[in-house]
Amino acid sequence: MEPALESCSETGRNRHFVNLTSKADALQLSEGSSKGMLGFVLNVPTFSDNIWHNVHWLVPAVARLHGGPESIRKHVPHNVELILVFAGYSFTETPPDLEKEKKGGSGSDFQQSEATATAAAPAPPPPAPAALLELFARTQEPFLRMLSSSAPKLLDLVKHRCYANLLWGHAEMRADRELSHAGSIGRPAFRTFREVLAQFHGKDLETRAKMFWGVEDFNQPSRAVTLVMTQRDSGHGRSFKNVEGLTSAGLEPLGGRIIWRLAGYLGKLPLVEQVAIFRSADIMIGA
């Protein structure tokens, strides 16, 4: 069987085939040696603008670096070289109306032109790896900063490089899979993630949360319960049919006992904004 390394993701497991060589040959082939650096090969989605999909790789990655032994922690974040592997899946919350605005025309015109274009011409080539890396790094910058202070690299674009220590992949997290095995994350990983998140973005998250809720002091014992309802675009397939009626019947009668907000189209919100909203919510309702 051809040698391979495994990785896990939100969508399943992947096998990455590798070439085996001796240490002497590797040093001879290497284009450079990252002496004193820790290499971290991290499998990630090609694109994701929803914080809930991102936590499946982010929480285990943060826990592996910041919650690991001292031999790993001493490198974080300034002596970590982050090498990304796109795992072949993506998630987007961009609603159809935003796509329509980009293309121009009405919804029916948009759908018809898309169908015509598909029939008349082949699909455009996928973006170049360098372009995908640039987009991912820009979108995820606040989170990648928690892992490394250097710009990430892409495994496909790294020819030969030697590291004294190299980490591969992250632990599994999905709640709908068997999580009792030794390779899965647990409560300590989430505690580590919350601590590191506060360390890097605590003040910014608090400021954004106060603006979103209109609450000045979240530590006030008598403050109202905060409730956020997420509403996807109606074309998404997982959205409330009558969100106005739902909030009118279920939330408005509660008056001052709760503060509720509607968060729609998560893809339009920066990821840090999404974190601030859900981190400060006592209750979340979504489809």
mmCIF file of C-alpha atoms in Angstrom:
data_model
loop_
_atom_site.group_PDB
_atom_site.id
_atom_site.type_symbol
_atom_site.label_atom_id
_atom_site.label_comp_id
_atom_site.label_asym_id
_atom_site.label_seq_id
_atom_site.Cartn_x
_atom_site.Cartn_y
_atom_site.Cartn_z
ATOM 1 C CA MET A 1 0.000 0.000 0.000
ATOM 2 C CA GLU A 2 1.285 3.466 -0.895
ATOM 3 C CA PRO A 3 2.406 5.350 2.258
ATOM 4 C CA ALA A 4 -0.012 8.073 3.357
ATOM 5 C CA LEU A 5 -0.819 10.374 6.254
ATOM 6 C CA GLU A 6 -4.414 10.714 7.453
ATOM 7 C CA SER A 7 -6.273 13.844 8.453
ATOM 8 C CA CYS A 8 -9.776 14.399 9.781
ATOM 9 C CA SER A 9 -12.164 17.234 9.016
ATOM 10 C CA GLU A 10 -15.769 18.268 9.414
ATOM 11 C CA THR A 11 -16.667 16.295 6.287
ATOM 12 C CA GLY A 12 -14.722 13.109 6.963
ATOM 13 C CA ARG A 13 -11.225 11.683 6.749
ATOM 14 C CA ASN A 14 -8.635 12.185 4.029
ATOM 15 C CA ARG A 15 -5.490 10.323 3.016
ATOM 16 C CA HIS A 16 -2.482 12.314 1.853
ATOM 17 C CA PHE A 17 0.028 10.207 -0.055
ATOM 18 C CA VAL A 18 3.680 10.877 0.702
ATOM 19 C CA ASN A 19 7.142 9.939 -0.525
ATOM 20 C CA LEU A 20 9.475 8.374 2.021
ATOM 21 C CA THR A 21 13.183 9.193 2.049
ATOM 22 C CA SER A 22 16.148 9.044 4.377
ATOM 23 C CA LYS A 23 17.156 11.927 6.618
ATOM 24 C CA ALA A 24 20.400 12.386 4.672
ATOM 25 C CA ASP A 25 18.552 12.563 1.342
ATOM 26 C CA ALA A 26 15.963 14.935 2.803
ATOM 27 C CA LEU A 27 18.660 17.336 3.968
ATOM 28 C CA GLN A 28 20.295 17.220 0.563
ATOM 29 C CA LEU A 29 17.011 17.915 -1.251
ATOM 30 C CA SER A 30 15.849 20.614 1.152
ATOM 31 C CA GLU A 31 15.605 24.161 -0.153
ATOM 32 C CA GLY A 32 16.139 25.447 3.348
ATOM 33 C CA SER A 33 16.193 24.449 6.971
ATOM 34 C CA SER A 34 13.862 26.150 9.425
ATOM 35 C CA LYS A 35 16.207 25.787 12.359
ATOM 36 C CA GLY A 36 14.533 26.480 15.684
ATOM 37 C CA MET A 37 11.096 26.632 14.035
ATOM 38 C CA LEU A 38 8.131 24.355 14.613
ATOM 39 C CA GLY A 39 6.346 23.294 11.443
ATOM 40 C CA PHE A 40 2.576 22.793 11.733
ATOM 41 C CA VAL A 41 0.783 21.226 8.754
ATOM 42 C CA LEU A 42 -2.883 22.079 9.243
ATOM 43 C CA ASN A 43 -5.767 20.787 7.119
ATOM 44 C CA VAL A 44 -8.461 23.426 6.583
ATOM 45 C CA PRO A 45 -11.488 24.077 4.338
ATOM 46 C CA THR A 46 -10.797 25.874 1.086
ATOM 47 C CA PHE A 47 -13.148 28.647 2.220
ATOM 48 C CA SER A 48 -15.534 29.244 5.105
ATOM 49 C CA ASP A 49 -17.223 32.461 6.224
ATOM 50 C CA ASN A 50 -19.266 30.849 9.021
ATOM 51 C CA ILE A 51 -17.687 30.666 12.495
ATOM 52 C CA TRP A 52 -19.474 27.404 13.330
ATOM 53 C CA HIS A 53 -17.784 25.571 10.470
ATOM 54 C CA ASN A 54 -14.425 27.145 11.282
ATOM 55 C CA VAL A 55 -14.336 25.946 14.884
ATOM 56 C CA HIS A 56 -13.995 22.348 13.672
ATOM 57 C CA TRP A 57 -10.399 23.040 12.662
ATOM 58 C CA LEU A 58 -9.650 26.098 14.791
ATOM 59 C CA VAL A 59 -10.392 24.723 18.267
ATOM 60 C CA PRO A 60 -8.272 21.557 17.819
ATOM 61 C CA ALA A 61 -5.442 23.556 16.212
ATOM 62 C CA VAL A 62 -5.306 26.120 19.023
ATOM 63 C CA ALA A 63 -5.473 23.357 21.621
ATOM 64 C CA ARG A 64 -2.656 21.422 19.970
ATOM 65 C CA LEU A 65 -0.270 24.378 20.048
ATOM 66 C CA HIS A 66 -1.291 26.257 23.204
ATOM 67 C CA GLY A 67 -2.372 23.219 25.227
ATOM 68 C CA GLY A 68 0.483 20.931 24.258
ATOM 69 C CA PRO A 69 3.715 20.188 26.121
ATOM 70 C CA GLU A 70 6.288 22.895 26.796
ATOM 71 C CA SER A 71 8.379 21.622 23.874
ATOM 72 C CA ILE A 72 5.555 22.835 21.605
ATOM 73 C CA ARG A 73 4.223 25.823 23.560
ATOM 74 C CA LYS A 74 7.626 27.538 23.631
ATOM 75 C CA HIS A 75 7.422 28.032 19.855
ATOM 76 C CA VAL A 76 3.963 29.680 19.808
ATOM 77 C CA PRO A 77 3.283 31.934 18.014
ATOM 78 C CA HIS A 78 6.557 33.550 16.829
ATOM 79 C CA ASN A 79 8.482 30.372 15.963
ATOM 80 C CA VAL A 80 5.687 28.474 14.246
ATOM 81 C CA GLU A 81 5.593 28.051 10.476
ATOM 82 C CA LEU A 82 1.991 27.297 9.522
ATOM 83 C CA ILE A 83 1.599 25.142 6.411
ATOM 84 C CA LEU A 84 -1.977 24.767 5.183
ATOM 85 C CA VAL A 85 -3.524 21.818 3.346
ATOM 86 C CA PHE A 86 -6.857 22.497 1.679
ATOM 87 C CA ALA A 87 -9.035 19.490 2.431
ATOM 88 C CA GLY A 88 -11.283 19.886 -0.609
ATOM 89 C CA TYR A 89 -14.437 21.307 0.962
ATOM 90 C CA SER A 90 -15.853 24.771 1.624
ATOM 91 C CA PHE A 91 -18.834 26.424 3.298
ATOM 92 C CA THR A 92 -20.375 29.782 2.500
ATOM 93 C CA GLU A 93 -23.293 31.691 3.981
ATOM 94 C CA THR A 94 -23.429 34.224 1.142
ATOM 95 C CA PRO A 95 -27.155 34.554 0.344
ATOM 96 C CA PRO A 96 -28.472 34.396 -3.236
ATOM 97 C CA ASP A 97 -29.391 38.099 -3.246
ATOM 98 C CA LEU A 98 -25.761 39.058 -2.734
ATOM 99 C CA GLU A 99 -24.703 36.822 -5.601
ATOM 100 C CA LYS A 100 -27.472 38.435 -7.636
ATOM 101 C CA GLU A 101 -26.113 41.906 -6.862
ATOM 102 C CA LYS A 102 -22.672 40.814 -8.015
ATOM 103 C CA LYS A 103 -24.059 39.452 -11.295
ATOM 104 C CA GLY A 104 -26.779 42.064 -11.846
ATOM 105 C CA GLY A 105 -30.415 41.504 -12.855
ATOM 106 C CA SER A 106 -33.437 39.969 -11.157
ATOM 107 C CA GLY A 107 -33.555 36.622 -9.442
ATOM 108 C CA SER A 108 -35.184 34.895 -12.427
ATOM 109 C CA ASP A 109 -32.795 36.570 -14.840
ATOM 110 C CA PHE A 110 -29.895 35.486 -12.652
ATOM 111 C CA GLN A 111 -31.025 31.857 -12.580
ATOM 112 C CA GLN A 112 -31.723 31.828 -16.321
ATOM 113 C CA SER A 113 -28.392 33.394 -17.224
ATOM 114 C CA GLU A 114 -26.595 30.919 -14.972
ATOM 115 C CA ALA A 115 -28.328 27.994 -16.686
ATOM 116 C CA THR A 116 -27.593 29.408 -20.131
ATOM 117 C CA ALA A 117 -23.965 30.027 -19.260
ATOM 118 C CA THR A 118 -23.585 26.500 -17.939
ATOM 119 C CA ALA A 119 -25.016 25.007 -21.123
ATOM 120 C CA ALA A 120 -23.100 27.274 -23.482
ATOM 121 C CA ALA A 121 -19.623 27.244 -21.978
ATOM 122 C CA PRO A 122 -17.498 25.001 -19.803
ATOM 123 C CA ALA A 123 -17.050 25.857 -16.149
ATOM 124 C CA PRO A 124 -14.242 28.339 -15.470
ATOM 125 C CA PRO A 125 -10.998 26.844 -14.176
ATOM 126 C CA PRO A 126 -10.626 26.741 -10.388
ATOM 127 C CA PRO A 127 -8.615 29.553 -8.770
ATOM 128 C CA ALA A 128 -4.879 29.057 -8.590
ATOM 129 C CA PRO A 129 -3.569 27.687 -5.260
ATOM 130 C CA ALA A 130 -1.813 30.980 -4.506
ATOM 131 C CA ALA A 131 -5.097 32.879 -4.942
ATOM 132 C CA LEU A 132 -6.935 30.440 -2.668
ATOM 133 C CA LEU A 133 -4.226 30.837 -0.045
ATOM 134 C CA GLU A 134 -4.422 34.623 -0.209
ATOM 135 C CA LEU A 135 -8.218 34.587 0.195
ATOM 136 C CA PHE A 136 -8.123 32.125 3.081
ATOM 137 C CA ALA A 137 -5.332 34.014 4.865
ATOM 138 C CA ARG A 138 -7.193 37.324 4.523
ATOM 139 C CA THR A 139 -10.527 35.924 5.737
ATOM 140 C CA GLN A 140 -9.058 33.939 8.623
ATOM 141 C CA GLU A 141 -6.295 36.374 9.649
ATOM 142 C CA PRO A 142 -7.566 37.001 13.218
ATOM 143 C CA PHE A 143 -7.583 33.239 13.892
ATOM 144 C CA LEU A 144 -4.351 32.360 12.095
ATOM 145 C CA ARG A 145 -2.632 34.988 14.249
ATOM 146 C CA MET A 146 -3.432 32.812 17.268
ATOM 147 C CA LEU A 147 -1.383 30.004 15.713
ATOM 148 C CA SER A 148 1.540 31.809 14.116
ATOM 149 C CA SER A 149 2.796 35.368 13.776
ATOM 150 C CA SER A 150 4.059 34.582 10.265
ATOM 151 C CA ALA A 151 2.036 34.416 7.056
ATOM 152 C CA PRO A 152 0.833 30.877 6.313
ATOM 153 C CA LYS A 153 2.264 28.766 3.514
ATOM 154 C CA LEU A 154 0.497 26.234 1.308
ATOM 155 C CA LEU A 155 1.816 22.674 1.279
ATOM 156 C CA ASP A 156 1.403 22.437 -2.498
ATOM 157 C CA LEU A 157 3.728 25.423 -2.897
ATOM 158 C CA VAL A 158 6.412 24.221 -0.476
ATOM 159 C CA LYS A 159 8.940 22.077 -2.343
ATOM 160 C CA HIS A 160 11.430 20.806 0.238
ATOM 161 C CA ARG A 161 11.967 22.074 3.747
ATOM 162 C CA CYS A 162 13.339 20.544 6.956
ATOM 163 C CA TYR A 163 12.048 21.028 10.496
ATOM 164 C CA ALA A 164 13.443 19.639 13.700
ATOM 165 C CA ASN A 165 9.824 19.301 14.862
ATOM 166 C CA LEU A 166 6.838 18.915 12.558
ATOM 167 C CA LEU A 167 3.185 18.515 13.580
ATOM 168 C CA TRP A 168 0.651 16.979 11.214
ATOM 169 C CA GLY A 169 -3.068 17.720 11.285
ATOM 170 C CA HIS A 170 -5.457 18.187 14.180
ATOM 171 C CA ALA A 171 -7.663 16.079 16.419
ATOM 172 C CA GLU A 172 -11.253 15.247 15.529
ATOM 173 C CA MET A 173 -14.110 17.321 16.875
ATOM 174 C CA ARG A 174 -17.417 16.481 15.185
ATOM 175 C CA ALA A 175 -20.117 15.732 17.756
ATOM 176 C CA ASP A 176 -21.962 13.339 15.465
ATOM 177 C CA ARG A 177 -19.004 10.955 15.306
ATOM 178 C CA GLU A 178 -17.435 8.674 17.891
ATOM 179 C CA LEU A 179 -15.477 11.028 20.164
ATOM 180 C CA SER A 180 -14.470 8.622 22.908
ATOM 181 C CA HIS A 181 -11.206 7.602 21.230
ATOM 182 C CA ALA A 182 -7.889 9.059 22.331
ATOM 183 C CA GLY A 183 -7.484 11.246 19.241
ATOM 184 C CA SER A 184 -10.557 13.396 19.913
ATOM 185 C CA ILE A 185 -10.625 16.725 21.703
ATOM 186 C CA GLY A 186 -12.456 17.212 24.988
ATOM 187 C CA ARG A 187 -13.322 19.905 27.516
ATOM 188 C CA PRO A 188 -9.674 20.916 28.152
ATOM 189 C CA ALA A 189 -9.336 21.840 24.465
ATOM 190 C CA PHE A 190 -12.338 24.157 24.670
ATOM 191 C CA ARG A 191 -11.036 25.770 27.859
ATOM 192 C CA THR A 192 -7.685 26.377 26.172
ATOM 193 C CA PHE A 193 -9.396 27.850 23.124
ATOM 194 C CA ARG A 194 -11.481 30.264 25.219
ATOM 195 C CA GLU A 195 -8.391 31.405 27.122
ATOM 196 C CA VAL A 196 -6.333 31.969 23.974
ATOM 197 C CA LEU A 197 -9.243 33.713 22.254
ATOM 198 C CA ALA A 198 -9.531 36.149 25.163
ATOM 199 C CA GLN A 199 -5.771 36.654 25.193
ATOM 200 C CA PHE A 200 -5.625 37.664 21.522
ATOM 201 C CA HIS A 201 -9.026 39.299 20.947
ATOM 202 C CA GLY A 202 -10.659 39.859 24.347
ATOM 203 C CA LYS A 203 -10.972 43.662 24.247
ATOM 204 C CA ASP A 204 -12.115 43.727 20.633
ATOM 205 C CA LEU A 205 -14.726 41.041 21.298
ATOM 206 C CA GLU A 206 -16.070 42.898 24.335
ATOM 207 C CA THR A 207 -16.346 46.156 22.385
ATOM 208 C CA ARG A 208 -18.157 44.492 19.502
ATOM 209 C CA ALA A 209 -20.511 42.646 21.875
ATOM 210 C CA LYS A 210 -21.454 45.848 23.706
ATOM 211 C CA MET A 211 -22.259 47.552 20.397
ATOM 212 C CA PHE A 212 -24.333 44.602 19.169
ATOM 213 C CA TRP A 213 -26.414 44.188 22.339
ATOM 214 C CA GLY A 214 -26.404 47.755 23.632
ATOM 215 C CA VAL A 215 -25.214 46.436 26.991
ATOM 216 C CA GLU A 216 -22.519 48.336 28.872
ATOM 217 C CA ASP A 217 -21.714 45.797 31.586
ATOM 218 C CA PHE A 218 -22.135 42.071 30.957
ATOM 219 C CA ASN A 219 -21.089 41.266 34.535
ATOM 220 C CA GLN A 220 -24.105 43.048 36.012
ATOM 221 C CA PRO A 221 -26.109 40.381 37.932
ATOM 222 C CA SER A 222 -29.462 41.950 37.098
ATOM 223 C CA ARG A 223 -28.901 42.338 33.364
ATOM 224 C CA ALA A 224 -31.412 40.815 30.962
ATOM 225 C CA VAL A 225 -30.774 37.483 29.277
ATOM 226 C CA THR A 226 -29.215 37.893 25.832
ATOM 227 C CA LEU A 227 -30.762 35.838 23.017
ATOM 228 C CA VAL A 228 -29.624 35.775 19.392
ATOM 229 C CA MET A 229 -31.660 34.271 16.579
ATOM 230 C CA THR A 230 -29.809 33.375 13.381
ATOM 231 C CA GLN A 231 -31.766 33.571 10.170
ATOM 232 C CA ARG A 232 -30.360 32.303 6.889
ATOM 233 C CA ASP A 233 -31.507 33.629 3.551
ATOM 234 C CA SER A 234 -34.807 32.138 2.394
ATOM 235 C CA GLY A 235 -33.046 30.475 -0.536
ATOM 236 C CA HIS A 236 -30.662 28.617 1.754
ATOM 237 C CA GLY A 237 -33.068 25.799 2.602
ATOM 238 C CA ARG A 238 -32.551 26.010 6.374
ATOM 239 C CA SER A 239 -34.341 29.154 7.489
ATOM 240 C CA PHE A 240 -37.449 30.173 9.418
ATOM 241 C CA LYS A 241 -40.397 30.743 7.083
ATOM 242 C CA ASN A 242 -41.933 33.514 9.183
ATOM 243 C CA VAL A 243 -39.253 34.896 11.460
ATOM 244 C CA GLU A 244 -41.235 38.080 12.144
ATOM 245 C CA GLY A 245 -44.214 36.094 13.397
ATOM 246 C CA LEU A 246 -41.961 33.843 15.433
ATOM 247 C CA THR A 247 -40.248 36.701 17.224
ATOM 248 C CA SER A 248 -43.527 38.556 17.708
ATOM 249 C CA ALA A 249 -45.192 35.564 19.350
ATOM 250 C CA GLY A 250 -42.231 34.092 21.228
ATOM 251 C CA LEU A 251 -39.863 36.901 22.140
ATOM 252 C CA GLU A 252 -41.607 40.268 22.273
ATOM 253 C CA PRO A 253 -43.995 39.202 25.108
ATOM 254 C CA LEU A 254 -40.960 38.587 27.340
ATOM 255 C CA GLY A 255 -40.346 42.327 27.454
ATOM 256 C CA GLY A 256 -37.411 43.511 29.524
ATOM 257 C CA ARG A 257 -36.492 40.057 30.769
ATOM 258 C CA ILE A 258 -34.524 39.402 27.602
ATOM 259 C CA ILE A 259 -32.546 41.342 25.030
ATOM 260 C CA TRP A 260 -32.914 39.679 21.667
ATOM 261 C CA ARG A 261 -31.273 40.362 18.340
ATOM 262 C CA LEU A 262 -31.583 38.883 14.865
ATOM 263 C CA ALA A 263 -28.325 37.908 13.164
ATOM 264 C CA GLY A 264 -28.825 37.181 9.489
ATOM 265 C CA TYR A 265 -26.486 36.437 6.615
ATOM 266 C CA LEU A 266 -23.440 35.446 8.656
ATOM 267 C CA GLY A 267 -21.354 35.563 5.490
ATOM 268 C CA LYS A 268 -21.685 39.357 5.500
ATOM 269 C CA LEU A 269 -20.218 39.634 9.009
ATOM 270 C CA PRO A 270 -16.480 39.443 9.762
ATOM 271 C CA LEU A 271 -15.616 36.250 11.611
ATOM 272 C CA VAL A 272 -14.524 38.183 14.710
ATOM 273 C CA GLU A 273 -17.936 39.887 14.735
ATOM 274 C CA GLN A 274 -19.623 36.485 14.662
ATOM 275 C CA VAL A 275 -17.469 35.294 17.563
ATOM 276 C CA ALA A 276 -18.349 38.402 19.581
ATOM 277 C CA ILE A 277 -22.081 37.854 19.043
ATOM 278 C CA PHE A 278 -22.241 34.152 19.913
ATOM 279 C CA ARG A 279 -19.675 34.382 22.713
ATOM 280 C CA SER A 280 -21.812 36.960 24.512
ATOM 281 C CA ALA A 281 -25.190 35.287 23.900
ATOM 282 C CA ASP A 282 -26.870 33.354 26.703
ATOM 283 C CA ILE A 283 -29.255 31.653 24.286
ATOM 284 C CA MET A 284 -29.003 30.991 20.551
ATOM 285 C CA ILE A 285 -31.857 29.933 18.264
ATOM 286 C CA GLY A 286 -31.255 28.842 14.696
ATOM 287 C CA ALA A 287 -32.425 26.521 11.948
#
